[in-house]
XYZ file of C-alpha atoms in Angstrom:
644
model
C 29.669 3.938 -3.192
C 31.290 6.215 -5.863
C 34.827 5.505 -6.742
C 37.506 8.502 -6.751
C 36.873 10.513 -10.029
C 39.562 9.280 -12.505
C 38.305 9.855 -16.046
C 38.535 6.863 -18.238
C 37.280 7.785 -21.696
C 37.480 4.152 -22.774
C 34.748 3.207 -20.443
C 31.628 3.307 -22.297
C 29.201 2.149 -19.731
C 29.218 3.236 -16.033
C 32.495 4.969 -15.831
C 33.733 5.157 -12.391
C 30.408 4.775 -10.646
C 29.709 1.678 -8.563
C 26.057 0.750 -8.549
C 24.195 -1.276 -6.013
C 22.937 -4.767 -6.822
C 20.231 -4.445 -9.577
C 17.284 -6.664 -9.571
C 14.780 -7.087 -12.314
C 14.232 -4.511 -15.395
C 10.708 -3.379 -15.116
C 10.717 -2.805 -18.859
C 10.488 -5.313 -21.768
C 13.513 -3.516 -23.820
C 16.743 -4.730 -22.527
C 18.436 -1.849 -24.413
C 17.071 0.940 -22.179
C 19.961 2.850 -20.603
C 18.679 2.367 -17.125
C 20.457 -0.162 -15.114
C 16.971 -1.645 -13.800
C 15.361 -1.907 -10.377
C 17.368 -1.253 -7.329
C 14.792 -3.443 -5.297
C 15.393 -6.990 -4.269
C 15.392 -9.558 -7.187
C 11.819 -10.920 -7.553
C 11.471 -14.147 -5.456
C 7.844 -15.032 -6.237
C 6.772 -17.936 -3.864
C 8.654 -16.151 -0.857
C 8.055 -13.292 1.363
C 10.366 -11.343 -0.744
C 8.176 -11.291 -3.955
C 8.908 -7.738 -5.322
C 10.322 -6.234 -2.239
C 12.432 -3.210 -1.189
C 15.917 -4.042 0.439
C 15.562 -3.886 4.150
C 17.133 -0.826 5.762
C 19.201 -1.722 9.072
C 16.922 -2.736 12.192
C 13.792 -3.549 10.126
C 11.820 -6.604 11.238
C 12.553 -9.310 9.304
C 9.676 -11.437 7.488
C 7.896 -14.067 9.566
C 8.906 -17.700 9.100
C 5.311 -18.712 9.109
C 2.532 -18.606 6.331
C -0.952 -19.590 6.017
C 0.174 -23.245 5.616
C 1.100 -23.185 9.499
C -2.483 -22.390 10.434
C -4.635 -25.094 8.764
C -7.936 -26.197 10.080
C -8.195 -28.770 12.677
C -8.337 -32.344 10.976
C -6.265 -31.413 7.883
C -2.842 -32.670 7.103
C -0.146 -32.095 4.627
C 1.509 -34.524 2.047
C 4.360 -33.937 -0.136
C 3.857 -34.101 -3.856
C 5.923 -34.709 -6.962
C 7.191 -31.133 -8.166
C 6.470 -32.119 -11.741
C 2.724 -32.754 -10.987
C 1.527 -29.257 -11.596
C -1.998 -30.482 -11.477
C -1.757 -31.139 -7.723
C 1.019 -29.053 -6.544
C 0.092 -26.962 -3.592
C 2.928 -24.653 -2.437
C 6.693 -24.793 -2.167
C 6.881 -24.484 1.620
C 10.614 -24.130 1.901
C 12.073 -26.436 -0.836
C 9.611 -29.117 -0.506
C 6.337 -29.162 -2.746
C 3.197 -29.957 -0.607
C -0.540 -30.371 -0.738
C -3.127 -30.223 1.977
C -5.464 -33.159 2.674
C -8.878 -32.315 3.893
C -11.165 -34.459 6.036
C -13.494 -36.871 3.931
C -16.575 -35.211 2.660
C -15.164 -31.670 2.860
C -16.074 -29.324 0.086
C -14.021 -26.190 -0.619
C -15.756 -22.841 -0.777
C -13.001 -20.335 -0.550
C -10.232 -19.573 -2.867
C -7.922 -20.160 0.070
C -9.358 -23.686 0.528
C -9.130 -24.499 -3.215
C -5.509 -23.288 -3.263
C -4.582 -25.469 -0.235
C -6.019 -28.389 -2.126
C -4.012 -27.758 -5.118
C -7.038 -26.678 -7.201
C -6.693 -23.812 -9.753
C -10.031 -22.066 -9.761
C -11.492 -19.836 -12.759
C -10.836 -16.940 -10.744
C -7.077 -17.819 -10.265
C -6.719 -18.196 -13.993
C -8.554 -14.695 -14.623
C -6.143 -13.294 -12.174
C -3.127 -14.657 -14.143
C -4.523 -13.262 -17.423
C -4.702 -9.731 -15.822
C -1.172 -10.246 -14.201
C 0.853 -11.607 -17.121
C 4.070 -11.996 -14.997
C 2.347 -14.720 -12.892
C 1.287 -18.034 -13.959
C -2.092 -19.577 -12.638
C 0.111 -22.073 -10.442
C 1.840 -19.115 -8.908
C -1.473 -17.308 -8.201
C -2.718 -20.349 -6.571
C 0.478 -20.864 -4.477
C 0.539 -17.437 -3.158
C -3.149 -17.705 -2.273
C -2.340 -20.986 -0.240
C 0.538 -19.090 1.375
C -1.969 -16.299 2.505
C 0.148 -13.759 0.689
C -2.501 -13.120 -1.889
C -6.145 -12.754 -1.895
C -9.028 -12.729 -4.474
C -11.903 -10.927 -3.144
C -14.673 -12.647 -4.940
C -17.913 -13.275 -3.031
C -19.725 -16.149 -4.686
C -22.811 -14.152 -5.006
C -21.110 -11.301 -6.755
C -19.596 -13.719 -9.084
C -23.113 -14.120 -10.518
C -23.266 -10.383 -11.539
C -20.582 -8.400 -13.281
C -17.492 -9.074 -11.058
C -14.147 -9.413 -12.914
C -11.796 -11.302 -10.515
C -8.621 -9.539 -9.417
C -6.105 -10.228 -6.689
C -4.368 -8.287 -4.063
C -0.854 -9.327 -2.910
C 2.880 -8.254 -3.080
C 3.311 -10.753 -6.086
C 0.895 -8.686 -8.088
C 0.660 -5.109 -9.144
C -0.145 -2.613 -6.588
C -3.844 -2.054 -6.374
C -6.020 1.016 -5.554
C -9.161 1.303 -3.575
C -11.694 4.294 -3.808
C -13.968 5.025 -1.054
C -17.708 6.388 -1.622
C -20.991 6.315 0.108
C -23.912 8.268 0.899
C -23.956 10.366 4.270
C -26.891 11.519 6.392
C -26.336 14.969 4.662
C -25.193 14.209 1.242
C -25.671 11.973 -1.896
C -28.095 8.938 -2.435
C -28.049 5.681 -4.269
C -28.188 7.101 -7.919
C -25.269 9.317 -7.233
C -23.300 6.563 -5.594
C -23.721 4.063 -8.441
C -22.700 7.096 -10.703
C -19.584 7.601 -8.655
C -18.956 3.767 -8.844
C -18.779 3.895 -12.654
C -16.868 7.035 -12.387
C -14.224 5.374 -10.018
C -13.980 2.387 -12.251
C -13.325 4.766 -15.159
C -10.436 6.237 -13.423
C -8.788 2.999 -12.510
C -10.140 2.083 -9.032
C -9.444 -1.703 -8.697
C -11.861 -2.069 -5.786
C -14.575 0.274 -4.174
C -15.696 0.506 -0.571
C -19.306 1.535 0.219
C -18.967 3.410 3.405
C -22.504 4.780 3.352
C -23.816 5.992 6.750
C -27.156 7.596 5.288
C -30.013 7.131 3.060
C -31.233 3.686 2.184
C -27.857 1.796 2.896
C -29.394 -1.502 1.926
C -30.672 -0.345 -1.456
C -27.459 1.525 -2.102
C -25.365 -1.350 -1.397
C -27.264 -3.699 -3.462
C -27.281 -1.406 -6.316
C -23.556 -0.977 -6.200
C -22.704 -4.741 -6.057
C -25.127 -5.421 -8.970
C -23.468 -2.773 -11.153
C -19.795 -3.233 -10.015
C -17.113 -4.935 -12.191
C -14.813 -4.515 -9.309
C -14.734 -6.151 -5.704
C -16.919 -4.213 -3.166
C -15.878 -3.746 0.317
C -17.923 -2.501 3.446
C -17.875 -1.778 7.005
C -20.776 -3.611 8.347
C -20.873 -1.909 11.801
C -22.173 1.225 10.068
C -25.372 -0.591 9.174
C -25.553 -2.249 12.572
C -26.164 0.947 14.548
C -28.703 2.420 12.161
C -31.844 3.041 14.405
C -29.936 1.961 17.753
C -27.227 3.444 19.952
C -23.909 1.842 19.710
C -24.471 0.668 23.522
C -27.225 -1.573 22.300
C -25.204 -3.611 19.965
C -24.970 -7.185 20.850
C -23.487 -10.334 19.233
C -26.805 -11.397 17.473
C -26.958 -8.227 15.673
C -23.357 -8.280 14.668
C -23.736 -11.758 13.040
C -27.046 -10.986 11.366
C -25.478 -7.777 9.920
C -22.453 -9.597 8.547
C -24.611 -12.374 7.122
C -26.947 -10.001 5.459
C -24.180 -8.293 3.669
C -22.576 -11.525 2.687
C -25.558 -12.548 1.090
C -26.038 -9.459 -0.955
C -22.556 -10.209 -2.447
C -20.025 -8.041 -0.512
C -16.434 -9.220 -1.430
C -14.590 -7.959 1.561
C -15.459 -6.594 4.957
C -13.707 -4.336 7.406
C -14.180 -5.800 10.888
C -12.575 -3.820 13.764
C -11.891 -6.891 16.009
C -8.362 -5.803 16.859
C -9.031 -3.005 19.169
C -9.330 -4.572 22.525
C -10.440 -3.428 25.812
C -6.874 -3.422 27.380
C -5.678 -1.198 24.577
C -7.946 1.702 25.475
C -5.867 3.022 28.158
C -3.158 3.953 25.647
C -5.540 6.265 23.717
C -5.729 8.676 26.762
C -2.721 10.756 25.768
C -3.323 10.802 21.965
C -3.566 14.273 20.509
C -6.714 12.951 18.349
C -7.797 9.882 19.856
C -9.531 7.284 17.736
C -10.191 8.485 14.314
C -11.556 5.272 12.897
C -15.449 5.446 13.012
C -15.597 1.605 13.719
C -12.910 1.877 16.299
C -14.381 4.711 18.206
C -17.878 3.164 18.178
C -16.387 -0.117 19.585
C -14.355 1.632 22.193
C -17.352 3.325 23.395
C -19.194 0.231 23.650
C -16.379 -1.515 25.495
C -16.210 1.414 27.913
C -19.956 1.295 28.539
C -20.141 -2.415 29.281
C -16.681 -2.978 30.555
C -16.575 -5.954 28.271
C -14.219 -7.175 25.592
C -14.849 -6.225 21.802
C -17.717 -8.381 20.791
C -16.320 -8.685 17.440
C -13.196 -10.170 18.900
C -15.138 -12.641 21.151
C -17.329 -13.586 18.185
C -14.523 -13.793 15.588
C -14.830 -17.624 14.836
C -18.657 -17.146 14.303
C -17.892 -14.161 11.900
C -15.417 -16.422 10.166
C -18.018 -19.242 9.601
C -20.274 -16.534 7.843
C -17.584 -15.229 5.689
C -16.329 -18.724 4.523
C -19.784 -19.570 3.378
C -19.609 -16.877 0.844
C -15.868 -16.448 0.427
C -16.041 -12.886 1.942
C -12.459 -11.702 2.426
C -11.435 -10.223 5.641
C -10.096 -6.772 5.603
C -9.091 -6.672 9.285
C -9.706 -3.042 10.354
C -7.183 -0.737 12.039
C -9.411 0.801 14.658
C -6.409 2.378 16.407
C -4.695 3.785 13.468
C -3.243 7.188 14.083
C -5.087 10.278 12.868
C -2.144 12.597 13.026
C 1.596 12.401 12.930
C 1.983 12.805 16.664
C 0.250 9.554 17.256
C 1.986 7.558 14.777
C 3.598 4.189 15.568
C 2.546 4.374 19.278
C 1.748 1.735 21.837
C -1.965 1.753 20.934
C -1.416 1.180 17.163
C 1.231 -1.517 17.615
C -0.710 -3.494 20.305
C -3.771 -3.597 17.948
C -1.379 -4.758 15.026
C -0.253 -7.755 17.267
C -3.915 -8.569 17.964
C -4.717 -8.456 14.271
C -1.853 -10.849 13.714
C -3.737 -13.342 16.070
C -6.985 -12.746 14.180
C -5.178 -13.476 10.991
C -4.108 -16.824 12.155
C -7.649 -17.595 13.582
C -9.312 -16.583 10.220
C -6.910 -18.841 8.206
C -7.693 -21.851 10.472
C -11.414 -21.142 9.283
C -10.414 -21.197 5.679
C -10.990 -17.592 5.259
C -8.788 -15.194 3.036
C -7.444 -12.112 4.953
C -5.831 -8.930 4.289
C -4.942 -6.268 6.937
C -5.623 -2.635 7.019
C -2.942 -0.143 7.951
C -2.271 3.438 9.367
C -3.430 6.645 7.863
C -0.856 9.338 9.264
C 2.668 8.309 9.284
C 5.916 10.481 9.052
C 7.738 9.642 6.024
C 10.701 8.116 7.933
C 8.367 5.612 9.869
C 6.740 4.088 6.845
C 9.030 1.263 6.115
C 8.893 0.083 9.637
C 5.178 0.121 9.795
C 5.116 -1.922 6.436
C 7.882 -4.440 7.519
C 6.377 -5.011 11.135
C 2.953 -5.819 9.618
C 4.847 -8.201 7.203
C 6.240 -10.012 10.290
C 3.286 -9.976 12.690
C 0.657 -10.891 10.147
C 2.942 -13.493 8.259
C 2.792 -11.838 5.090
C -0.910 -11.214 4.546
C -1.575 -8.465 2.113
C -1.347 -4.982 3.614
C -4.133 -2.342 2.824
C -3.253 1.204 3.684
C -4.908 4.488 3.831
C -2.388 6.789 2.359
C -0.414 7.355 4.783
C -0.521 11.067 4.859
C 3.116 12.255 5.487
C 2.085 15.897 6.823
C -1.092 16.998 8.443
C -0.994 20.592 7.310
C -2.580 20.696 3.813
C -6.214 20.435 4.038
C -7.737 20.536 0.555
C -4.561 18.923 -0.950
C -4.544 15.558 1.081
C -4.653 13.600 -2.093
C -1.156 14.910 -2.472
C 0.078 14.589 0.974
C -1.095 10.988 1.039
C 0.057 9.868 -2.238
C 3.717 10.589 -1.264
C 3.333 8.217 1.647
C 1.388 5.712 -0.533
C 4.276 5.491 -2.937
C 6.658 4.804 -0.287
C 4.680 2.211 1.651
C 3.817 0.423 -1.542
C 7.380 0.083 -2.436
C 8.182 -1.257 1.179
C 5.341 -3.877 1.072
C 1.616 -2.563 0.903
C -0.369 -4.392 -1.727
C -3.377 -2.127 -1.991
C -3.746 1.551 -1.266
C -6.796 3.177 -0.288
C -7.206 6.622 -1.991
C -7.685 9.941 -0.299
C -9.437 12.669 -2.088
C -8.941 16.614 -1.890
C -11.982 16.386 0.276
C -10.483 14.267 2.978
C -11.194 15.703 6.380
C -13.471 18.282 4.869
C -16.554 16.570 3.543
C -17.962 13.879 1.288
C -16.215 13.605 -2.167
C -17.923 14.632 -5.217
C -17.318 13.381 -8.718
C -14.157 15.306 -9.330
C -12.788 14.558 -6.077
C -13.144 10.917 -6.779
C -11.231 11.491 -10.132
C -8.610 13.402 -8.473
C -8.201 10.729 -5.741
C -7.935 7.757 -8.228
C -5.439 9.544 -10.342
C -3.191 10.458 -7.502
C -3.195 6.873 -6.289
C -2.748 5.270 -9.625
C 0.401 7.468 -9.866
C 1.659 6.148 -6.554
C 0.893 2.585 -7.242
C 2.444 2.566 -10.698
C 5.539 4.334 -9.375
C 5.917 1.745 -6.709
C 5.549 -1.092 -9.433
C 8.055 0.331 -11.556
C 10.687 0.776 -8.581
C 9.862 -2.946 -7.479
C 10.746 -4.182 -10.883
C 7.559 -5.946 -11.786
C 8.051 -7.244 -15.297
C 6.472 -4.993 -18.019
C 5.356 -1.987 -15.603
C 7.574 0.405 -17.298
C 6.636 -0.533 -20.759
C 3.851 2.081 -20.710
C 6.342 4.818 -19.612
C 8.803 3.718 -22.270
C 6.198 3.906 -25.026
C 5.176 7.491 -23.886
C 8.720 8.609 -23.838
C 9.398 7.485 -27.500
C 5.980 9.263 -28.543
C 7.360 12.437 -26.512
C 10.757 12.046 -28.237
C 9.228 11.673 -31.795
C 7.098 14.805 -30.985
C 3.988 12.803 -31.816
C 1.485 14.610 -30.022
C -1.500 12.360 -30.998
C 0.426 9.151 -29.756
C 1.547 11.106 -26.529
C -2.092 11.954 -25.552
C -3.243 8.640 -26.497
C -0.763 6.910 -24.124
C -1.495 9.359 -21.273
C -3.679 8.232 -18.509
C -5.935 11.268 -18.875
C -5.972 12.119 -22.514
C -8.582 14.886 -22.163
C -6.629 16.907 -19.728
C -3.376 16.552 -21.419
C -4.880 17.656 -24.776
C -6.787 20.657 -23.223
C -3.624 21.879 -21.435
C -1.548 21.639 -24.521
C -4.279 23.393 -26.764
C -4.593 26.186 -24.111
C -1.343 27.631 -25.351
C -0.732 26.316 -28.810
C -3.472 24.406 -30.905
C -1.134 23.022 -33.298
C 0.669 19.598 -33.310
C 4.141 20.715 -34.178
C 7.704 20.064 -33.550
C 7.907 21.945 -30.372
C 5.640 23.004 -27.390
C 4.629 26.239 -26.170
C 6.925 25.864 -23.083
C 10.111 26.173 -25.081
C 9.117 27.233 -28.611
C 10.718 26.044 -31.797
C 14.294 27.373 -31.294
C 14.851 26.219 -27.779
C 13.129 22.777 -28.004
C 15.807 20.242 -26.724
C 13.587 17.232 -27.766
C 13.421 18.504 -31.329
C 17.169 19.272 -31.341
C 17.987 15.754 -30.054
C 15.946 14.303 -32.722
C 17.778 16.152 -35.281
C 21.097 14.851 -34.228
C 21.695 12.057 -36.843
C 23.989 9.846 -34.491
C 21.308 9.631 -31.783
C 18.464 7.160 -31.847
C 16.147 9.712 -30.038
C 12.806 10.265 -31.634
C 13.707 8.016 -34.572
C 11.266 5.138 -33.823
C 9.322 4.146 -36.818
C 6.273 3.291 -34.942
C 6.135 6.715 -33.450
C 6.877 8.726 -36.691
C 4.296 11.326 -37.676
C 3.476 13.674 -40.641
C 3.698 17.435 -40.849
C 2.332 19.707 -38.162
C -1.378 20.172 -38.291
C -4.137 22.072 -36.536
C -5.814 19.862 -33.642
C -9.260 18.857 -33.762
C -11.895 20.882 -31.925
C -12.143 20.312 -28.122
C -14.419 17.842 -26.783
C -17.038 18.805 -24.342
C -14.887 17.472 -21.409
C -11.701 19.210 -22.792
C -13.887 22.400 -23.081
C -15.058 21.990 -19.315
C -11.487 21.494 -18.166
C -10.311 24.761 -19.751
C -13.349 26.546 -18.572
C -12.565 25.511 -14.906
C -9.014 26.534 -15.202
C -10.031 30.160 -15.994
C -7.065 31.082 -17.979
C -8.687 31.634 -21.363
C -11.635 33.924 -22.238
C -14.913 32.320 -23.120
C -14.258 33.493 -26.807
C -10.914 31.876 -27.097
C -12.409 28.560 -25.580
C -15.385 28.875 -27.862
C -12.841 29.254 -30.819
C -11.004 25.920 -29.881
C -14.370 23.951 -29.164
C -16.072 25.010 -32.563
C -13.074 24.625 -35.000
C -12.944 21.512 -37.176
C -10.054 20.267 -39.472
C -12.432 20.786 -42.472
C -13.052 24.373 -41.478
C -9.407 25.097 -41.143
C -8.585 23.315 -44.555
C -11.186 25.607 -46.127
C -9.419 28.467 -44.492
C -6.052 27.550 -45.640
C -7.679 26.902 -49.151
C -9.115 30.535 -48.987
C -5.705 31.959 -47.960
C -4.064 29.999 -50.789
C -6.506 31.569 -53.318
C -5.739 34.911 -51.639
C -2.027 34.551 -52.113
C -2.381 33.741 -56.005
C -4.350 36.936 -56.164
C -1.782 38.782 -53.903
C 1.632 37.374 -53.634
C 2.637 39.824 -51.032
C 0.160 38.321 -48.475
C 2.905 36.489 -46.718
C 1.999 32.851 -47.415
C 5.312 31.248 -48.327
C 3.854 27.742 -49.492
C 0.696 28.638 -51.512
C 0.393 24.906 -52.476
C 0.010 23.896 -48.892
C -3.436 23.283 -47.178
C -1.915 22.903 -43.694
C -2.553 25.491 -40.988
C 0.271 27.958 -40.392
C 2.670 27.195 -37.530
C 6.238 27.981 -36.615
C 8.139 25.025 -37.453
C 10.855 23.382 -39.697
C 7.981 22.575 -42.142
C 5.824 25.760 -42.067
C 7.246 29.078 -41.156
C 5.129 32.163 -42.148
C 4.854 35.634 -40.675
C 1.604 34.909 -39.053
C 3.207 31.787 -37.204
C 6.046 34.075 -35.936
C 3.409 36.573 -34.843
C 1.518 33.715 -33.061
C 4.862 32.477 -31.474
C 5.725 35.911 -30.188
C 2.330 36.295 -28.698
C 2.222 32.697 -26.982
C 5.795 32.412 -25.927
C 8.788 34.392 -24.464
C 12.149 33.793 -26.262
C 15.001 33.873 -23.879
C 18.454 34.558 -25.004
C 20.820 32.488 -22.792
C 23.933 33.036 -24.521
C 25.497 35.739 -22.268
C 25.011 33.203 -19.336
C 27.241 30.971 -21.319
C 29.892 33.306 -21.871
C 29.072 33.450 -25.499
C 28.708 36.398 -27.879
C 25.182 37.447 -28.846
C 26.261 36.901 -32.400
C 26.964 33.321 -31.712
C 24.188 31.052 -33.097
C 25.105 27.850 -31.725
C 25.760 26.800 -28.006
């Protein structure tokens, strides 16, 4: 709410504006002018760890956690809150620890956490999430609100343990996989490494063609990140879905667990009684696993075999600490089908499956919808939080409109930002090829970047400590007009540098968008009373010609098609040494001919239009590259007035 406007020039802070409650500061510098996060205050150890305020009529969090679904024969004891070595979890205000039956040997991260153990994987997560302690990681795992997908087999290869949960930073998954018409094992391993380069926190192998077994094994052995799969894809290779049986299901799950798969999508929540609600959907079931199992149930007139065999599947997953990613086989494939009876009934069944998996000692996360109107996103996230007792929510998108094929990495990352703010813990990327074909290398890059943007934006908004430090550092570099630092801090330095050099291949105190005379950042930096642009760590020397384009930067400019091949060749073949020699030659030329126009014959810096170097050639370049706009008449000022 804003107070009536009555100017008070003595109020140096917020004047007459009344701010909502302010939570944590996502940056490390208290001097930042922003008030901080408008999210809830962080309450790690509760359902409100880094959460958005609930709008009216949203479902409240569940009053249950994984502690309410212990295996049969287990009990709970209270412990001394100062004994951090055996503290389990603050269930309410009382520290507790589980007691297992005699001779029990814990395998999964959930079992260790319940018993008060801090595993090496939990310690590694705390190193990677510096706002959390190892004890907090353990306690969130014990509550079921955080998972560490780390198959015991994959730990023997290259896996670097990570965590998914609302107390951690938002994670991003990249889908990949060979199809019957595209790609193969070598290409998929290359895409894995490419996805890791562009920030994927996990990768799912969704191969449906080629040598699935060899491809999966190669991916697991080469992956630093957790690998997920959908086992039903392999189960029906060489057979009809109608021929699927329980023995085949269990054999398929166990085989992939032995290979080292860290988490598996099992579509056990779509039940026979749900299928009548699919009749009127505009696009039916868009989940491959969901549609396959629906056909099986209708053919046999029996319940989903993955639902009836759930405890047996749990036993296999527990033996290798495979995390469940309970699949949303009834997710909406278009806005018209979102948040309907079919989707919500399946979510209720998934809540039951979550409880059953926790009783078996298995880690659980829950998959969420793919196409959701923007106004329904918060409800979807907070209903899952209630029905699944805070188990991490893993969401595809969601896409907030269906009408932009070829741009669905954008339509979906808009929804992804919102659902991460409202409670999702991991976002499954969508690439420009979504709905159109199997993503290629650049599609993987574009999908990863779009979703890293969504995840990071949500983390800053939630007030996770330190998440805005990266932004603040880049802002200081931008304010100082320190281009090298600017690009170094950017997520994709090659693209940033290439785009800059496309217009002006000089690192100077302005950019080609504004030009020298209109550069607001340069003007702000020059105002002595302001701190803007004066950070000592970001200071830089005089303007200089940029280095030659790298091969990747050259490819970026070639794909844009804005510059001629000759212009790109010039940018790609120049060197600082060559330009220094050129400047030296110009200097010698000036000494012979003072009328040449070089105003500083002692300088070996390349020419550019700036406060430091300002020659006729640079003015000519500036005139060719940018358009100067005279805005004085728009401000009611004379054209002779040089100051606005």
